[in-house]
Amino acid sequence: MNNELVLVIDFGGQYNQLIARRVREHNIYCEVISYKTPVAEIKAKNPKGIIFTGGPNSVYLDTSPRMPKEIFEIGVPILGICYGVHFLVYGLDGVIGKANENSAAEFGRTDCIFDTDCPIFEGLREKSVVWMSHNDYIEKLPEGFTAAGHSDKCPYAAIANNEKKFYGVQFHPEVNHTEQGKEILGNFLYKVCGCKGDWTMENYAKTAIAQIREKVGKGKVLLALSGGVDSSVACALLSKAVGDQLTCVFVDHGFMRKNEGDEVEAAFKDWNVNFIRVDASDRFIGKLEGVSDPETKRKTIGEEFIRVFEEEAKKIGKVDYLVQGTIYPDVIESGLGDAAVIKSHHNVGGLPDCVDFKEIIEPLRLLFKDEVRKLGTELGLADYLVWRQPFPGPGLAIRIIGEITREKLRILQDADYIFREEIANAGLDRSINQYFAVLTNMRSVGVMGDGRTYDYTLALRGVTTTDFMTADFARIPYEVLEKASVRIVNEVKNINRVVYDITSKPPATIEWE
Ligand code: XMP
């Protein structure tokens, strides 16, 4: 990859990924790296610019994240944001004061006046709203710096050293609440760093295809295809790159949504790709007989998935490369410490131990989710695959509470299908990030015709979220819920009651098991 590169140096702020996304939205490739990365390594990457992120610390504490002074000597433009500007000032021998001693702290919407002669504010309105979040403040500028913006409380809301091309802002240009944030970042990237903007999905696809061809040569490539966005896009990319050297194995565990197995198969029939659909539903249902504990279900499915995949891989013979759909947030987030295990996630990413191969190819590891989608569209993948909502590896097995039977599976598939159809009919399918039905293990009394019923309760779930780590329940209009509910009790046998889940995450999770 020989794109122009901007480095975001991570000082522990909450918006670091967002900064990287904002840079990429300007068509410039960007990586997030730790402040602990040696300066020589940073220099060797030959970045066009560097951005120091915010962070929760005070720069003058011994324990705070700092970099060696050499970072200021490699001749690359720097933009410091919040903690990043404090570090810039501190590192160049200016002074950072504690805000609570003279009440210079600012949080939230703040009016700011910019010096529009400063390159990062060129062409902007002089006064606009910015988003502040700081206790400490810049008390004394380092040599060579001047003020480039101020607010009521903050004389140095922005600072500049044009000669060295070092800039800093006390506020967060990356958040939407900062009115001209996009333009400020754009000015830094294009006017100060001299970027041209060569990061487009068209370029990415071309380069990735060339690189994969070079790496793979005449070798065989195996991909575990789930039909989810990431593995589908990886498949499209690999098939363009190496054609019939690629084999995709789609393990159909039988817990897909209604018609989904057939849809995935149909979608990949048109591609120049060896596609194997393994119908393993009997095998999976058999293994889950009598199992009602959620974690046991998850582990049993994950384990069996690996066994089936392993058997198929053996049939194909010696495989040189295995493809994984790792995406950029997984790369950044890995190794951040031990989070508590809430659920044992199963997805096709957990395969490498079981197959004898030479190397793993991760063609999406540089991309954010929205970029993966753009790439999918660029490669000509069908819209419904590109825009599929996330679907858990264990599928509907963890949306049937308690023991799974074929009958319950049928009920859930039919009900879930209706709910999804009604959401799409209402035009809500892209604004609600995930929506599905759950078959509870509870039955209750109802009346249908003139007779008593004693049937299952179905729960509907819809959430809005950006990262799926936290989520809010979706405010689906009552009319849409009503339509779905009426259709479900009328069209799906054995459901006589429908409820809507109005809990957010936390304290609930998105899935019920
Ligand atoms: P929870 O239920 O933990 O789900 O709030 C967060 C997101 O992850 C999806 N999910 C999974 N994805 N394998 C996956 O690939 C899994 O085992 C799994 N379990 C949950 C869930 O659908 C939601 O988008």
mmCIF file of C-alpha atoms and ligand atoms in Angstrom, residues 298 342-348 390-394 398-399 434 436 468-469 505 508-513, ligand 1:
data_model
loop_
_atom_site.group_PDB
_atom_site.id
_atom_site.type_symbol
_atom_site.label_atom_id
_atom_site.label_comp_id
_atom_site.label_asym_id
_atom_site.label_seq_id
_atom_site.Cartn_x
_atom_site.Cartn_y
_atom_site.Cartn_z
ATOM 1 C CA ARG A 298 -22.636 -21.061 21.704
ATOM 2 C CA ILE A 342 -20.200 -11.541 28.594
ATOM 3 C CA LYS A 343 -20.793 -13.983 25.756
ATOM 4 C CA SER A 344 -18.490 -16.333 23.899
ATOM 5 C CA HIS A 345 -18.727 -14.890 20.430
ATOM 6 C CA HIS A 346 -18.439 -17.340 17.659
ATOM 7 C CA ASN A 347 -17.593 -16.249 14.182
ATOM 8 C CA VAL A 348 -15.536 -17.564 11.339
ATOM 9 C CA PRO A 390 -24.985 -7.942 11.656
ATOM 10 C CA PHE A 391 -26.002 -11.522 12.299
ATOM 11 C CA PRO A 392 -24.407 -13.564 15.085
ATOM 12 C CA GLY A 393 -22.323 -16.606 14.148
ATOM 13 C CA PRO A 394 -24.611 -19.030 16.065
ATOM 14 C CA ILE A 398 -29.351 -17.933 20.297
ATOM 15 C CA ARG A 399 -32.658 -16.264 19.467
ATOM 16 C CA GLN A 434 -30.225 -4.230 14.003
ATOM 17 C CA PHE A 436 -34.959 -9.161 14.725
ATOM 18 C CA PHE A 468 -22.770 -2.325 18.974
ATOM 19 C CA MET A 469 -20.964 -1.953 22.312
ATOM 20 C CA LYS A 505 -27.507 -1.921 26.223
ATOM 21 C CA ALA A 508 -29.382 -5.617 28.462
ATOM 22 C CA THR A 509 -27.343 -6.990 25.580
ATOM 23 C CA ILE A 510 -28.566 -6.775 22.001
ATOM 24 C CA GLU A 511 -29.117 -10.516 21.626
ATOM 25 C CA TRP A 512 -31.123 -12.309 24.272
ATOM 26 C CA GLU A 513 -28.641 -15.134 24.807
HETATM 27 P P1 XMP B 1 -24.596 -8.441 22.215
HETATM 28 O O1 XMP B 1 -25.714 -9.416 22.270
HETATM 29 O O2 XMP B 1 -23.343 -8.950 22.882
HETATM 30 O O3 XMP B 1 -24.226 -8.310 20.678
HETATM 31 O O4 XMP B 1 -24.985 -7.076 22.685
HETATM 32 C C1 XMP B 1 -23.409 -7.307 20.115
HETATM 33 C C2 XMP B 1 -23.347 -7.547 18.616
HETATM 34 O O5 XMP B 1 -22.629 -8.753 18.338
HETATM 35 C C3 XMP B 1 -23.453 -9.666 17.630
HETATM 36 N N1 XMP B 1 -23.156 -11.000 18.152
HETATM 37 C C4 XMP B 1 -22.325 -11.869 17.554
HETATM 38 N N2 XMP B 1 -21.618 -11.781 16.404
HETATM 39 N N3 XMP B 1 -20.778 -13.967 16.745
HETATM 40 C C5 XMP B 1 -20.860 -12.831 16.005
HETATM 41 O O6 XMP B 1 -20.229 -12.782 14.936
HETATM 42 C C6 XMP B 1 -21.458 -14.120 17.918
HETATM 43 O O7 XMP B 1 -21.375 -15.160 18.565
HETATM 44 C C7 XMP B 1 -22.282 -13.024 18.332
HETATM 45 N N4 XMP B 1 -23.077 -12.815 19.417
HETATM 46 C C8 XMP B 1 -23.601 -11.558 19.283
HETATM 47 C C9 XMP B 1 -24.879 -9.228 17.912
HETATM 48 O O8 XMP B 1 -25.765 -9.656 16.900
HETATM 49 C C10 XMP B 1 -24.710 -7.733 17.981
HETATM 50 O O9 XMP B 1 -24.636 -7.169 16.678
#
